[in-house]
Tab-separated table of C-alpha atoms in Angstrom:
chain	number	residue	atom	x	y	z
O	1	MET	CA	103.508	89.427	89.957
O	2	ASN	CA	102.807	86.159	91.226
O	3	VAL	CA	100.256	84.268	90.461
O	4	ILE	CA	98.392	81.751	92.884
O	5	VAL	CA	96.056	79.618	91.121
O	6	VAL	CA	92.713	78.773	93.635
O	7	SER	CA	89.417	77.335	93.704
O	8	ALA	CA	86.805	78.693	95.525
O	9	VAL	CA	82.493	78.045	96.482
O	10	CYS	CA	79.841	79.668	96.428
O	11	VAL	CA	77.436	78.584	99.549
O	12	TYR	CA	74.319	80.133	100.750
O	13	ASN	CA	72.027	79.295	104.135
O	14	GLN	CA	68.356	78.989	104.071
O	15	ASP	CA	67.941	82.917	104.011
O	16	GLY	CA	69.707	82.835	100.878
O	17	GLN	CA	72.664	84.347	102.138
O	18	LEU	CA	76.364	83.841	100.654
O	19	LEU	CA	79.032	82.103	103.023
O	20	THR	CA	81.680	84.359	103.452
O	21	VAL	CA	85.441	83.116	105.434
O	22	ARG	CA	88.162	85.415	107.071
O	23	LYS	CA	91.328	83.496	107.599
O	24	ARG	CA	93.380	83.648	110.964
O	25	GLY	CA	95.507	86.610	110.484
O	26	THR	CA	93.762	88.131	107.636
O	27	GLU	CA	90.853	91.263	107.192
O	28	LYS	CA	89.122	89.816	104.281
O	29	PHE	CA	85.979	87.900	103.895
O	30	MET	CA	86.132	85.120	101.001
O	31	HIS	CA	84.931	82.370	100.045
O	32	PRO	CA	85.931	79.173	101.431
O	33	GLY	CA	88.231	77.451	99.267
O	34	GLY	CA	92.242	77.557	98.282
O	35	LYS	CA	94.862	76.243	96.486
O	36	PRO	CA	94.705	72.851	94.710
O	37	GLU	CA	96.627	70.056	95.984
O	38	THR	CA	99.015	68.306	93.327
O	39	GLY	CA	96.865	66.304	91.130
O	40	GLU	CA	93.655	67.729	92.112
O	41	THR	CA	91.029	69.327	89.621
O	42	ALA	CA	89.278	72.502	90.114
O	43	ALA	CA	86.199	70.755	91.870
O	44	GLU	CA	87.869	68.781	93.361
O	45	ALA	CA	90.572	71.039	95.473
O	46	ALA	CA	86.786	72.995	95.995
O	47	SER	CA	85.412	70.160	97.331
O	48	ARG	CA	88.269	69.082	99.943
O	49	GLU	CA	88.462	72.967	100.866
O	50	LEU	CA	84.674	73.537	101.881
O	51	LEU	CA	84.663	70.360	104.039
O	52	GLU	CA	88.010	71.434	105.740
O	53	GLU	CA	87.039	74.655	106.245
O	54	VAL	CA	83.286	75.241	106.794
O	55	GLY	CA	82.691	71.054	107.925
O	56	ILE	CA	80.188	71.321	104.622
O	57	GLU	CA	80.629	67.879	101.846
O	58	VAL	CA	79.516	68.243	98.404
O	59	ALA	CA	81.055	65.872	95.822
O	60	ALA	CA	83.285	67.882	93.525
O	61	GLN	CA	81.035	66.220	90.671
O	62	ASP	CA	78.046	68.186	92.123
O	63	LEU	CA	79.413	71.172	91.791
O	64	GLU	CA	77.864	73.965	89.192
O	65	PRO	CA	80.634	75.618	87.830
O	66	LEU	CA	80.196	79.703	87.629
O	67	GLY	CA	83.398	81.013	86.265
O	68	VAL	CA	86.702	81.359	86.199
O	69	TRP	CA	88.628	84.784	86.862
O	70	HIS	CA	91.818	86.921	87.939
O	71	ALA	CA	92.094	89.334	90.690
O	72	VAL	CA	93.888	90.890	93.033
O	73	ALA	CA	94.684	88.808	96.189
O	74	ALA	CA	93.027	89.799	99.287
O	75	ASN	CA	95.692	88.885	101.656
O	76	GLU	CA	99.677	88.678	99.434
O	77	ASP	CA	100.702	91.757	98.599
O	78	GLU	CA	101.869	91.668	94.997
O	79	THR	CA	99.857	88.882	94.247
O	80	THR	CA	97.128	87.647	91.450
O	81	ILE	CA	95.077	84.955	91.622
O	82	GLU	CA	93.398	82.636	89.117
O	83	ALA	CA	90.163	81.528	90.617
O	84	THR	CA	87.764	78.726	89.573
O	85	VAL	CA	84.691	79.257	91.378
O	86	PHE	CA	81.572	77.258	91.953
O	87	THR	CA	78.337	77.207	93.189
O	88	ALA	CA	77.137	74.466	95.688
O	89	PRO	CA	73.782	73.319	95.331
O	90	GLY	CA	71.068	73.110	98.281
O	91	THR	CA	71.328	75.600	101.545
O	92	TRP	CA	73.805	74.399	104.413
O	93	GLU	CA	74.780	75.576	107.966
O	94	ALA	CA	79.244	75.990	108.285
O	95	HIS	CA	81.289	75.411	111.331
O	96	PRO	CA	84.942	77.326	110.866
O	97	SER	CA	87.459	74.991	111.196
O	98	ALA	CA	90.887	74.287	109.240
O	99	GLU	CA	92.324	78.042	109.255
O	100	ILE	CA	89.337	79.756	109.561
O	101	ALA	CA	89.114	82.514	112.433
O	102	GLU	CA	85.092	83.843	111.389
O	103	ILE	CA	82.223	83.136	109.050
O	104	ARG	CA	79.738	85.203	108.078
O	105	TRP	CA	76.485	84.854	105.969
O	106	LEU	CA	76.182	87.996	103.330
O	107	ASP	CA	72.560	89.529	102.846
O	108	LEU	CA	72.806	90.485	98.839
O	109	GLY	CA	70.127	92.012	98.861
O	110	ALA	CA	72.127	94.466	101.776
O	111	PRO	CA	74.634	97.485	101.857
O	112	LEU	CA	78.292	95.121	101.380
O	113	PRO	CA	80.424	95.229	103.989
O	114	ASP	CA	83.842	96.948	102.877
O	115	ASP	CA	85.990	94.078	103.942
O	116	LEU	CA	85.727	91.975	101.638
O	117	ALA	CA	87.722	90.103	98.557
O	118	PRO	CA	88.681	91.461	95.167
O	119	LEU	CA	87.842	88.520	93.664
O	120	LEU	CA	83.655	88.830	95.648
O	121	THR	CA	83.264	92.133	95.185
O	122	ASP	CA	84.326	92.705	91.663
O	123	HIS	CA	83.550	89.081	89.774
O	124	VAL	CA	81.299	87.303	91.182
O	125	LEU	CA	78.496	89.368	93.105
O	126	PRO	CA	78.167	90.503	89.550
O	127	ALA	CA	77.516	87.373	88.452
O	128	LEU	CA	75.366	86.023	90.582
O	129	ALA	CA	73.221	89.637	89.898
O	130	ALA	CA	73.238	89.249	86.528
O	131	PRO	CA	69.941	87.539	84.832
O	132	ASN	CA	70.467	83.810	83.630
C-alpha cells in the first residue's frame, strides 16, 4: 500500500460554506492542498497549494492546525494519504487555477453530496462538527 503525505486547508466563505475542489481528470471533491515540496513544512505546503490552486493567500504561520489523519486516497488506487489539515482564518473567495477543474462551496447543514473524498467525509467533517 502506497502512502502519500499531503497538506490540506479548510476555507470558508462569508456564508459559512466549506470550499471543496475537484482536480482535472478526477471525480471526487476535496480540500485545496497537495504534497509538500522538499524542505517544506506541512503548513508551508498548505499555504503554497492554497495560493496555487484557488488564489487564496494565507501565511503558513496563520493557518490553524485541525488534525492529522490517514484516509483512502480519493483518486489513486491502492493508496492511503497521510493528511495534515489546517483551517484558514477569515472568509474568502476562491477561483480555480493550476490543476483545479472546478470549485464547489459545501453547505455543512445540508445533505452531503456523494462525490466527496474519504478524508473529508470520514475525518474532517466529523472533526468540524465536534463541539470544541
